[in-house]
Structure formats: C-alpha cells, structure tokens
Amino acid sequence: MAGPEAGPGTSGSNPDVGLLYELNGVAKDAPAWADRLVGFVGEYGLLLALVLLVLWCWRTVRRGPDAETSVAALVWAPLAAGLAVLVNVPIRDFVERRRPFLDHDGLQVLVDGKTDFSFVSDHATLAMALGVGLFVAHRGLGLIGIGLALLEGVCRVYMGVHYPTDVIGGFALGTAVTLLLAPLAMALLTPLTKAISRAPRASWLVRARGRGPVVADAVGLPGPRTEPSADSDENDLAA
C-alpha cells in the first residue's frame, strides 16, 4: 500500500484523484449550511427520496393495464438493491481500497465514522439499482430515479468519502445485478403478483380497488372476436 499523497498537487497524473479534489474543493468553498445540507442529502436524503419514489410508482402502476407485471418489476427493484450490496461485500474486501481522506491531505470530509473500505460505493450501488429497477417498472419514474442515483454519486465524491471510480463501480454493479437477474426475477415474481391480484383481501396490493381484470377488447388489444350467428340474425329479424 502506497503512503498518503500530499494533496492536489500530486493529482495531475491521476484523473480519479484530480476529479475528487475538484468536486470536494467546492465543499471547501461552500458555506457551512450548504455542506451540512449536502452531507445529509448524500448520506440519507436521496436514498429516502428513491424509496418514496418506489412507493409512488407502486401507487401508479397498480392502476395500469398490466399491473401484475409492473408490480412484479417494482418488487424486484429493492430486492435487486439489497442483492447488489451483498455482492459488493466480497468485492470490497478483496480490493481493500482505503477511503480517500486517509490517503490524501486537504479534503473536506462532510460525514464522520467512515472506517470501512471505499470501493465499491454502497450508496451508489443501492441508488442505481433502485433507479434501474424503477425504470424496468415505469419508464418515466425510472428516469427520475436514475437521475437521483447520479446525483447521489456526485454527492459522495463532494462529501470526500469516495473516489469517482468508487461511484462508477457502484453504478455498474447496481445496473448489472438489476438487469442481468431481471428475467429470472420476473419469472418468479409475476406468478406471485398474479396470485395476489386474485386474492379478495390482498388484491389491492397489486391492482387498485375498483379496477377489475383487464379485458383485451376493452383496452384496444387484439382478442377473439365473436361473429354474429345465424340464430342471432333470425332473432333480430323476428324482433
């Protein structure tokens, strides 16, 4: 393990460290209240916003024509986030990358108590897994979720607790786990949500109250057509 680097002057040949100092330098010049705000948002606020966005998405997709599939995709989002963090545990222990403020002088650290390894960022992994999972369930809200995840990554570097590559690695890990395992997850979760939608007391979890099973012709989807029979023609004439 190389010894601590002196500071910004040593970062010219390392874009990762250079970008760290650029973003964290904004924190050093910002007023104290702004740093406290970013510290809270980056540590708790954006993850909470993503959880609330998942709940809002659940409220939305229950009213859609394919609620069972959409809810199954939405359930996969937090499951994928948790699984991605578990996958990160051996990666982090294998790489053993120290937090940037331990190896670089002059950083403004906005949160205390960070003693674990830096690569890959758990916050970036969680945020991007939730954002991509939201995108699978609902394109519009998913784009908002991905935007929040990107902002989470910027905050982690601004706060002085992660290198940019820690964040990029978290984005890649969260995206990969969510998308690569999505087909298997959907194959397992969709039958479950369909079964719940048929349960009288639990159907509201999957389909909003007052919305019965979707009929193909009612929503303009191709379905079997019933041709008028000869008997019905005769009945019409008789009428």
PDB file of C-alpha atoms in Angstrom:
ATOM      1  CA  MET A   1       0.000   0.000   0.000  1.00  0.00           C
ATOM      2  CA  ALA A   2       1.395   3.345  -1.071  1.00  0.00           C
ATOM      3  CA  GLY A   3       1.767   6.062   1.525  1.00  0.00           C
ATOM      4  CA  PRO A   4      -0.513   9.105   1.770  1.00  0.00           C
ATOM      5  CA  GLU A   5      -0.333  11.549  -1.097  1.00  0.00           C
ATOM      6  CA  ALA A   6       0.324  15.155  -0.211  1.00  0.00           C
ATOM      7  CA  GLY A   7      -2.604  16.847  -1.851  1.00  0.00           C
ATOM      8  CA  PRO A   8      -3.935  18.407  -5.046  1.00  0.00           C
ATOM      9  CA  GLY A   9      -0.507  18.962  -6.471  1.00  0.00           C
ATOM     10  CA  THR A  10       0.048  15.231  -6.730  1.00  0.00           C
ATOM     11  CA  SER A  11      -3.169  14.508  -8.588  1.00  0.00           C
ATOM     12  CA  GLY A  12      -2.188  15.700 -12.051  1.00  0.00           C
ATOM     13  CA  SER A  13      -1.373  12.227 -13.366  1.00  0.00           C
ATOM     14  CA  ASN A  14      -4.422  10.627 -11.725  1.00  0.00           C
ATOM     15  CA  PRO A  15      -7.776  11.850 -13.108  1.00  0.00           C
ATOM     16  CA  ASP A  16      -9.604   9.957 -10.368  1.00  0.00           C
ATOM     17  CA  VAL A  17      -7.851  11.928  -7.624  1.00  0.00           C
ATOM     18  CA  GLY A  18      -7.976  15.137  -9.646  1.00  0.00           C
ATOM     19  CA  LEU A  19     -11.764  14.975 -10.006  1.00  0.00           C
ATOM     20  CA  LEU A  20     -12.048  14.134  -6.312  1.00  0.00           C
ATOM     21  CA  TYR A  21     -10.206  17.338  -5.417  1.00  0.00           C
ATOM     22  CA  GLU A  22     -12.219  19.371  -7.931  1.00  0.00           C
ATOM     23  CA  LEU A  23     -15.596  18.314  -6.514  1.00  0.00           C
ATOM     24  CA  ASN A  24     -14.515  18.319  -2.899  1.00  0.00           C
ATOM     25  CA  GLY A  25     -12.943  21.715  -3.420  1.00  0.00           C
ATOM     26  CA  VAL A  26     -16.441  23.100  -3.971  1.00  0.00           C
ATOM     27  CA  ALA A  27     -17.330  21.816  -0.492  1.00  0.00           C
ATOM     28  CA  LYS A  28     -14.357  23.670   0.994  1.00  0.00           C
ATOM     29  CA  ASP A  29     -15.506  26.936  -0.565  1.00  0.00           C
ATOM     30  CA  ALA A  30     -19.218  26.477   0.211  1.00  0.00           C
ATOM     31  CA  PRO A  31     -20.895  27.884   3.336  1.00  0.00           C
ATOM     32  CA  ALA A  32     -21.225  25.548   6.306  1.00  0.00           C
ATOM     33  CA  TRP A  33     -25.010  25.233   5.981  1.00  0.00           C
ATOM     34  CA  ALA A  34     -24.662  24.078   2.357  1.00  0.00           C
ATOM     35  CA  ASP A  35     -22.141  21.403   3.332  1.00  0.00           C
ATOM     36  CA  ARG A  36     -24.436  20.199   6.113  1.00  0.00           C
ATOM     37  CA  LEU A  37     -27.305  20.015   3.647  1.00  0.00           C
ATOM     38  CA  VAL A  38     -25.307  18.077   1.062  1.00  0.00           C
ATOM     39  CA  GLY A  39     -23.965  15.797   3.788  1.00  0.00           C
ATOM     40  CA  PHE A  40     -27.499  14.902   4.892  1.00  0.00           C
ATOM     41  CA  VAL A  41     -28.805  14.558   1.353  1.00  0.00           C
ATOM     42  CA  GLY A  42     -25.882  12.389   0.263  1.00  0.00           C
ATOM     43  CA  GLU A  43     -25.993  10.177   3.336  1.00  0.00           C
ATOM     44  CA  TYR A  44     -29.755   9.764   3.814  1.00  0.00           C
ATOM     45  CA  GLY A  45     -31.903  12.124   1.762  1.00  0.00           C
ATOM     46  CA  LEU A  46     -31.507  10.761  -1.761  1.00  0.00           C
ATOM     47  CA  LEU A  47     -31.947   7.141  -0.686  1.00  0.00           C
ATOM     48  CA  LEU A  48     -35.112   8.166   1.165  1.00  0.00           C
ATOM     49  CA  ALA A  49     -36.303  10.004  -1.942  1.00  0.00           C
ATOM     50  CA  LEU A  50     -35.767   6.855  -4.010  1.00  0.00           C
ATOM     51  CA  VAL A  51     -37.757   4.765  -1.530  1.00  0.00           C
ATOM     52  CA  LEU A  52     -40.612   7.289  -1.692  1.00  0.00           C
ATOM     53  CA  LEU A  53     -40.388   7.207  -5.484  1.00  0.00           C
ATOM     54  CA  VAL A  54     -40.751   3.419  -5.400  1.00  0.00           C
ATOM     55  CA  LEU A  55     -43.891   3.803  -3.278  1.00  0.00           C
ATOM     56  CA  TRP A  56     -45.262   6.425  -5.650  1.00  0.00           C
ATOM     57  CA  CYS A  57     -44.526   4.140  -8.582  1.00  0.00           C
ATOM     58  CA  TRP A  58     -46.378   1.300  -6.844  1.00  0.00           C
ATOM     59  CA  ARG A  59     -49.395   3.579  -6.431  1.00  0.00           C
ATOM     60  CA  THR A  60     -49.189   4.434 -10.127  1.00  0.00           C
ATOM     61  CA  VAL A  61     -48.619   1.041 -11.756  1.00  0.00           C
ATOM     62  CA  ARG A  62     -51.466  -0.576  -9.784  1.00  0.00           C
ATOM     63  CA  ARG A  63     -53.819   1.483 -11.958  1.00  0.00           C
ATOM     64  CA  GLY A  64     -52.252   0.390 -15.240  1.00  0.00           C
ATOM     65  CA  PRO A  65     -53.468  -2.263 -17.702  1.00  0.00           C
ATOM     66  CA  ASP A  66     -50.648  -4.704 -16.866  1.00  0.00           C
ATOM     67  CA  ALA A  67     -50.494  -4.133 -13.132  1.00  0.00           C
ATOM     68  CA  GLU A  68     -49.329  -7.626 -12.183  1.00  0.00           C
ATOM     69  CA  THR A  69     -46.214  -7.473 -14.343  1.00  0.00           C
ATOM     70  CA  SER A  70     -45.411  -3.882 -13.398  1.00  0.00           C
ATOM     71  CA  VAL A  71     -45.744  -4.557  -9.674  1.00  0.00           C
ATOM     72  CA  ALA A  72     -43.535  -7.626 -10.043  1.00  0.00           C
ATOM     73  CA  ALA A  73     -40.865  -5.456 -11.697  1.00  0.00           C
ATOM     74  CA  LEU A  74     -41.219  -2.888  -8.943  1.00  0.00           C
ATOM     75  CA  VAL A  75     -40.826  -5.507  -6.204  1.00  0.00           C
ATOM     76  CA  TRP A  76     -37.606  -6.563  -7.897  1.00  0.00           C
ATOM     77  CA  ALA A  77     -36.112  -3.053  -7.526  1.00  0.00           C
ATOM     78  CA  PRO A  78     -35.463  -3.143  -3.742  1.00  0.00           C
ATOM     79  CA  LEU A  79     -34.627  -6.846  -3.880  1.00  0.00           C
ATOM     80  CA  ALA A  80     -32.003  -6.123  -6.550  1.00  0.00           C
ATOM     81  CA  ALA A  81     -30.606  -3.253  -4.474  1.00  0.00           C
ATOM     82  CA  GLY A  82     -30.179  -5.491  -1.446  1.00  0.00           C
ATOM     83  CA  LEU A  83     -28.633  -8.259  -3.512  1.00  0.00           C
ATOM     84  CA  ALA A  84     -26.205  -5.838  -5.177  1.00  0.00           C
ATOM     85  CA  VAL A  85     -24.971  -4.650  -1.776  1.00  0.00           C
ATOM     86  CA  LEU A  86     -24.421  -8.264  -0.726  1.00  0.00           C
ATOM     87  CA  VAL A  87     -22.427  -8.871  -3.921  1.00  0.00           C
ATOM     88  CA  ASN A  88     -20.358  -5.807  -3.064  1.00  0.00           C
ATOM     89  CA  VAL A  89     -19.200  -7.232   0.284  1.00  0.00           C
ATOM     90  CA  PRO A  90     -16.622  -9.674  -1.161  1.00  0.00           C
ATOM     91  CA  ILE A  91     -15.603  -7.137  -3.820  1.00  0.00           C
ATOM     92  CA  ARG A  92     -14.895  -4.506  -1.181  1.00  0.00           C
ATOM     93  CA  ASP A  93     -12.954  -6.928   0.999  1.00  0.00           C
ATOM     94  CA  PHE A  94     -10.931  -8.158  -1.986  1.00  0.00           C
ATOM     95  CA  VAL A  95      -9.966  -4.716  -3.324  1.00  0.00           C
ATOM     96  CA  GLU A  96      -9.352  -3.168   0.132  1.00  0.00           C
ATOM     97  CA  ARG A  97      -9.264   0.391  -1.136  1.00  0.00           C
ATOM     98  CA  ARG A  98      -8.934   2.905   1.680  1.00  0.00           C
ATOM     99  CA  ARG A  99     -11.159   5.931   1.963  1.00  0.00           C
ATOM    100  CA  PRO A 100      -9.712   8.894   0.047  1.00  0.00           C
ATOM    101  CA  PHE A 101      -9.351  11.113   3.135  1.00  0.00           C
ATOM    102  CA  LEU A 102      -6.984   8.510   4.625  1.00  0.00           C
ATOM    103  CA  ASP A 103      -4.560   8.773   1.716  1.00  0.00           C
ATOM    104  CA  HIS A 104      -4.969  12.391   0.577  1.00  0.00           C
ATOM    105  CA  ASP A 105      -4.489  15.554   2.565  1.00  0.00           C
ATOM    106  CA  GLY A 106      -6.657  18.647   2.421  1.00  0.00           C
ATOM    107  CA  LEU A 107     -10.038  17.011   1.799  1.00  0.00           C
ATOM    108  CA  GLN A 108     -13.189  18.394   3.380  1.00  0.00           C
ATOM    109  CA  VAL A 109     -14.974  15.351   4.866  1.00  0.00           C
ATOM    110  CA  LEU A 110     -18.668  16.034   5.479  1.00  0.00           C
ATOM    111  CA  VAL A 111     -19.577  12.870   7.426  1.00  0.00           C
ATOM    112  CA  ASP A 112     -17.776  11.059  10.209  1.00  0.00           C
ATOM    113  CA  GLY A 113     -17.366   7.415  11.083  1.00  0.00           C
ATOM    114  CA  LYS A 114     -16.401   6.042   7.671  1.00  0.00           C
ATOM    115  CA  THR A 115     -13.885   3.334   8.547  1.00  0.00           C
ATOM    116  CA  ASP A 116     -14.752   0.627   6.000  1.00  0.00           C
ATOM    117  CA  PHE A 117     -13.272   0.280   2.520  1.00  0.00           C
ATOM    118  CA  SER A 118     -14.147   2.660  -0.287  1.00  0.00           C
ATOM    119  CA  PHE A 119     -14.600   0.545  -3.437  1.00  0.00           C
ATOM    120  CA  VAL A 120     -17.403  -0.087  -4.388  1.00  0.00           C
ATOM    121  CA  SER A 121     -19.700   2.638  -3.002  1.00  0.00           C
ATOM    122  CA  ASP A 122     -22.698   1.070  -1.263  1.00  0.00           C
ATOM    123  CA  HIS A 123     -24.723   4.261  -1.627  1.00  0.00           C
ATOM    124  CA  ALA A 124     -24.102   4.442  -5.379  1.00  0.00           C
ATOM    125  CA  THR A 125     -24.885   0.733  -5.749  1.00  0.00           C
ATOM    126  CA  LEU A 126     -28.158   0.998  -3.838  1.00  0.00           C
ATOM    127  CA  ALA A 127     -29.251   4.169  -5.604  1.00  0.00           C
ATOM    128  CA  MET A 128     -28.580   2.944  -9.137  1.00  0.00           C
ATOM    129  CA  ALA A 129     -30.139  -0.473  -8.505  1.00  0.00           C
ATOM    130  CA  LEU A 130     -33.313   1.249  -7.309  1.00  0.00           C
ATOM    131  CA  GLY A 131     -33.248   3.680 -10.232  1.00  0.00           C
ATOM    132  CA  VAL A 132     -32.789   0.985 -12.870  1.00  0.00           C
ATOM    133  CA  GLY A 133     -35.374  -1.225 -11.160  1.00  0.00           C
ATOM    134  CA  LEU A 134     -37.828   1.671 -11.297  1.00  0.00           C
ATOM    135  CA  PHE A 135     -37.043   2.105 -14.991  1.00  0.00           C
ATOM    136  CA  VAL A 136     -37.952  -1.533 -15.648  1.00  0.00           C
ATOM    137  CA  ALA A 137     -41.321  -0.981 -13.954  1.00  0.00           C
ATOM    138  CA  HIS A 138     -42.107   2.543 -15.208  1.00  0.00           C
ATOM    139  CA  ARG A 139     -40.031   4.438 -17.774  1.00  0.00           C
ATOM    140  CA  GLY A 140     -40.859   7.977 -16.663  1.00  0.00           C
ATOM    141  CA  LEU A 141     -40.373   7.482 -12.934  1.00  0.00           C
ATOM    142  CA  GLY A 142     -37.352   5.305 -13.683  1.00  0.00           C
ATOM    143  CA  LEU A 143     -35.610   8.183 -15.442  1.00  0.00           C
ATOM    144  CA  ILE A 144     -36.201  10.325 -12.363  1.00  0.00           C
ATOM    145  CA  GLY A 145     -34.787   7.514 -10.212  1.00  0.00           C
ATOM    146  CA  ILE A 146     -31.674   7.205 -12.355  1.00  0.00           C
ATOM    147  CA  GLY A 147     -31.218  10.973 -12.155  1.00  0.00           C
ATOM    148  CA  LEU A 148     -31.383  10.804  -8.351  1.00  0.00           C
ATOM    149  CA  ALA A 149     -28.839   7.971  -8.395  1.00  0.00           C
ATOM    150  CA  LEU A 150     -26.424  10.049 -10.476  1.00  0.00           C
ATOM    151  CA  LEU A 151     -26.849  12.923  -8.042  1.00  0.00           C
ATOM    152  CA  GLU A 152     -26.108  10.517  -5.183  1.00  0.00           C
ATOM    153  CA  GLY A 153     -22.794   9.648  -6.815  1.00  0.00           C
ATOM    154  CA  VAL A 154     -21.814  13.288  -7.180  1.00  0.00           C
ATOM    155  CA  CYS A 155     -22.677  13.907  -3.531  1.00  0.00           C
ATOM    156  CA  ARG A 156     -20.491  11.020  -2.333  1.00  0.00           C
ATOM    157  CA  VAL A 157     -17.436  12.492  -4.058  1.00  0.00           C
ATOM    158  CA  TYR A 158     -18.332  16.032  -2.957  1.00  0.00           C
ATOM    159  CA  MET A 159     -18.502  14.760   0.632  1.00  0.00           C
ATOM    160  CA  GLY A 160     -14.929  13.462   0.423  1.00  0.00           C
ATOM    161  CA  VAL A 161     -15.809   9.847   1.274  1.00  0.00           C
ATOM    162  CA  HIS A 162     -15.437   8.224  -2.175  1.00  0.00           C
ATOM    163  CA  TYR A 163     -13.322   8.430  -5.287  1.00  0.00           C
ATOM    164  CA  PRO A 164     -15.210   8.934  -8.570  1.00  0.00           C
ATOM    165  CA  THR A 165     -14.321   5.377  -9.613  1.00  0.00           C
ATOM    166  CA  ASP A 166     -15.903   4.067  -6.391  1.00  0.00           C
ATOM    167  CA  VAL A 167     -19.139   5.649  -7.547  1.00  0.00           C
ATOM    168  CA  ILE A 168     -18.817   4.469 -11.148  1.00  0.00           C
ATOM    169  CA  GLY A 169     -18.186   0.953  -9.879  1.00  0.00           C
ATOM    170  CA  GLY A 170     -21.331   1.201  -7.745  1.00  0.00           C
ATOM    171  CA  PHE A 171     -23.373   2.364 -10.729  1.00  0.00           C
ATOM    172  CA  ALA A 172     -22.091  -0.546 -12.817  1.00  0.00           C
ATOM    173  CA  LEU A 173     -22.708  -3.105 -10.082  1.00  0.00           C
ATOM    174  CA  GLY A 174     -26.225  -1.894  -9.321  1.00  0.00           C
ATOM    175  CA  THR A 175     -27.157  -1.818 -13.014  1.00  0.00           C
ATOM    176  CA  ALA A 176     -25.653  -5.223 -13.774  1.00  0.00           C
ATOM    177  CA  VAL A 177     -27.338  -7.037 -10.892  1.00  0.00           C
ATOM    178  CA  THR A 178     -30.712  -5.441 -11.650  1.00  0.00           C
ATOM    179  CA  LEU A 179     -30.741  -6.074 -15.396  1.00  0.00           C
ATOM    180  CA  LEU A 180     -28.943  -9.419 -15.607  1.00  0.00           C
ATOM    181  CA  LEU A 181     -31.145 -11.077 -13.000  1.00  0.00           C
ATOM    182  CA  ALA A 182     -34.369  -9.321 -14.036  1.00  0.00           C
ATOM    183  CA  PRO A 183     -35.619 -12.136 -16.335  1.00  0.00           C
ATOM    184  CA  LEU A 184     -35.264 -14.716 -13.569  1.00  0.00           C
ATOM    185  CA  ALA A 185     -36.783 -12.366 -11.005  1.00  0.00           C
ATOM    186  CA  MET A 186     -39.757 -11.618 -13.257  1.00  0.00           C
ATOM    187  CA  ALA A 187     -40.309 -15.304 -13.925  1.00  0.00           C
ATOM    188  CA  LEU A 188     -40.546 -15.894 -10.171  1.00  0.00           C
ATOM    189  CA  LEU A 189     -42.370 -12.735  -9.081  1.00  0.00           C
ATOM    190  CA  THR A 190     -45.004 -12.365 -11.810  1.00  0.00           C
ATOM    191  CA  PRO A 191     -46.902 -15.571 -10.906  1.00  0.00           C
ATOM    192  CA  LEU A 192     -46.853 -14.399  -7.298  1.00  0.00           C
ATOM    193  CA  THR A 193     -48.311 -10.975  -8.091  1.00  0.00           C
ATOM    194  CA  LYS A 194     -50.952 -12.581 -10.320  1.00  0.00           C
ATOM    195  CA  ALA A 195     -51.945 -14.905  -7.496  1.00  0.00           C
ATOM    196  CA  ILE A 196     -52.164 -11.972  -5.082  1.00  0.00           C
ATOM    197  CA  SER A 197     -54.299  -9.992  -7.555  1.00  0.00           C
ATOM    198  CA  ARG A 198     -56.865 -12.819  -7.454  1.00  0.00           C
ATOM    199  CA  ALA A 199     -56.991 -12.912  -3.649  1.00  0.00           C
ATOM    200  CA  PRO A 200     -60.073 -10.979  -2.434  1.00  0.00           C
ATOM    201  CA  ARG A 201     -58.396  -9.405   0.598  1.00  0.00           C
ATOM    202  CA  ALA A 202     -54.924  -8.784  -0.842  1.00  0.00           C
ATOM    203  CA  SER A 203     -55.663  -7.835  -4.447  1.00  0.00           C
ATOM    204  CA  TRP A 204     -55.268  -4.105  -3.629  1.00  0.00           C
ATOM    205  CA  LEU A 205     -51.536  -4.717  -3.243  1.00  0.00           C
ATOM    206  CA  VAL A 206     -51.304  -5.409  -6.969  1.00  0.00           C
ATOM    207  CA  ARG A 207     -54.356  -3.770  -8.537  1.00  0.00           C
ATOM    208  CA  ALA A 208     -56.066  -0.614  -7.351  1.00  0.00           C
ATOM    209  CA  ARG A 209     -59.537  -1.075  -5.893  1.00  0.00           C
ATOM    210  CA  GLY A 210     -62.285  -0.683  -8.426  1.00  0.00           C
ATOM    211  CA  ARG A 211     -60.137  -1.957 -11.294  1.00  0.00           C
ATOM    212  CA  GLY A 212     -61.159  -5.436 -12.230  1.00  0.00           C
ATOM    213  CA  PRO A 213     -59.318  -7.858 -14.511  1.00  0.00           C
ATOM    214  CA  VAL A 214     -58.298  -6.306 -17.807  1.00  0.00           C
ATOM    215  CA  VAL A 215     -60.404  -7.340 -20.805  1.00  0.00           C
ATOM    216  CA  ALA A 216     -58.434  -7.288 -24.039  1.00  0.00           C
ATOM    217  CA  ASP A 217     -61.121  -5.650 -26.210  1.00  0.00           C
ATOM    218  CA  ALA A 218     -61.767  -3.005 -23.554  1.00  0.00           C
ATOM    219  CA  VAL A 219     -58.269  -1.585 -23.944  1.00  0.00           C
ATOM    220  CA  GLY A 220     -57.992  -1.993 -27.675  1.00  0.00           C
ATOM    221  CA  LEU A 221     -55.810  -5.110 -27.564  1.00  0.00           C
ATOM    222  CA  PRO A 222     -56.349  -7.907 -30.064  1.00  0.00           C
ATOM    223  CA  GLY A 223     -58.710 -10.518 -28.734  1.00  0.00           C
ATOM    224  CA  PRO A 224     -61.090 -13.165 -30.031  1.00  0.00           C
ATOM    225  CA  ARG A 225     -63.980 -11.707 -31.971  1.00  0.00           C
ATOM    226  CA  THR A 226     -67.429 -13.240 -31.785  1.00  0.00           C
ATOM    227  CA  GLU A 227     -69.132 -13.309 -35.147  1.00  0.00           C
ATOM    228  CA  PRO A 228     -72.915 -12.999 -35.124  1.00  0.00           C
ATOM    229  CA  SER A 229     -74.543 -16.364 -35.638  1.00  0.00           C
ATOM    230  CA  ALA A 230     -77.393 -17.207 -37.968  1.00  0.00           C
ATOM    231  CA  ASP A 231     -79.701 -17.655 -34.979  1.00  0.00           C
ATOM    232  CA  SER A 232     -78.971 -14.147 -33.744  1.00  0.00           C
ATOM    233  CA  ASP A 233     -79.748 -12.766 -37.227  1.00  0.00           C
ATOM    234  CA  GLU A 234     -83.059 -14.574 -37.200  1.00  0.00           C
ATOM    235  CA  ASN A 235     -83.840 -13.259 -33.720  1.00  0.00           C
ATOM    236  CA  ASP A 236     -83.086  -9.712 -34.907  1.00  0.00           C
ATOM    237  CA  LEU A 237     -85.410 -10.114 -37.856  1.00  0.00           C
ATOM    238  CA  ALA A 238     -88.111 -11.547 -35.630  1.00  0.00           C
ATOM    239  CA  ALA A 239     -87.769  -8.593 -33.299  1.00  0.00           C
TER     240      ALA A 239
END
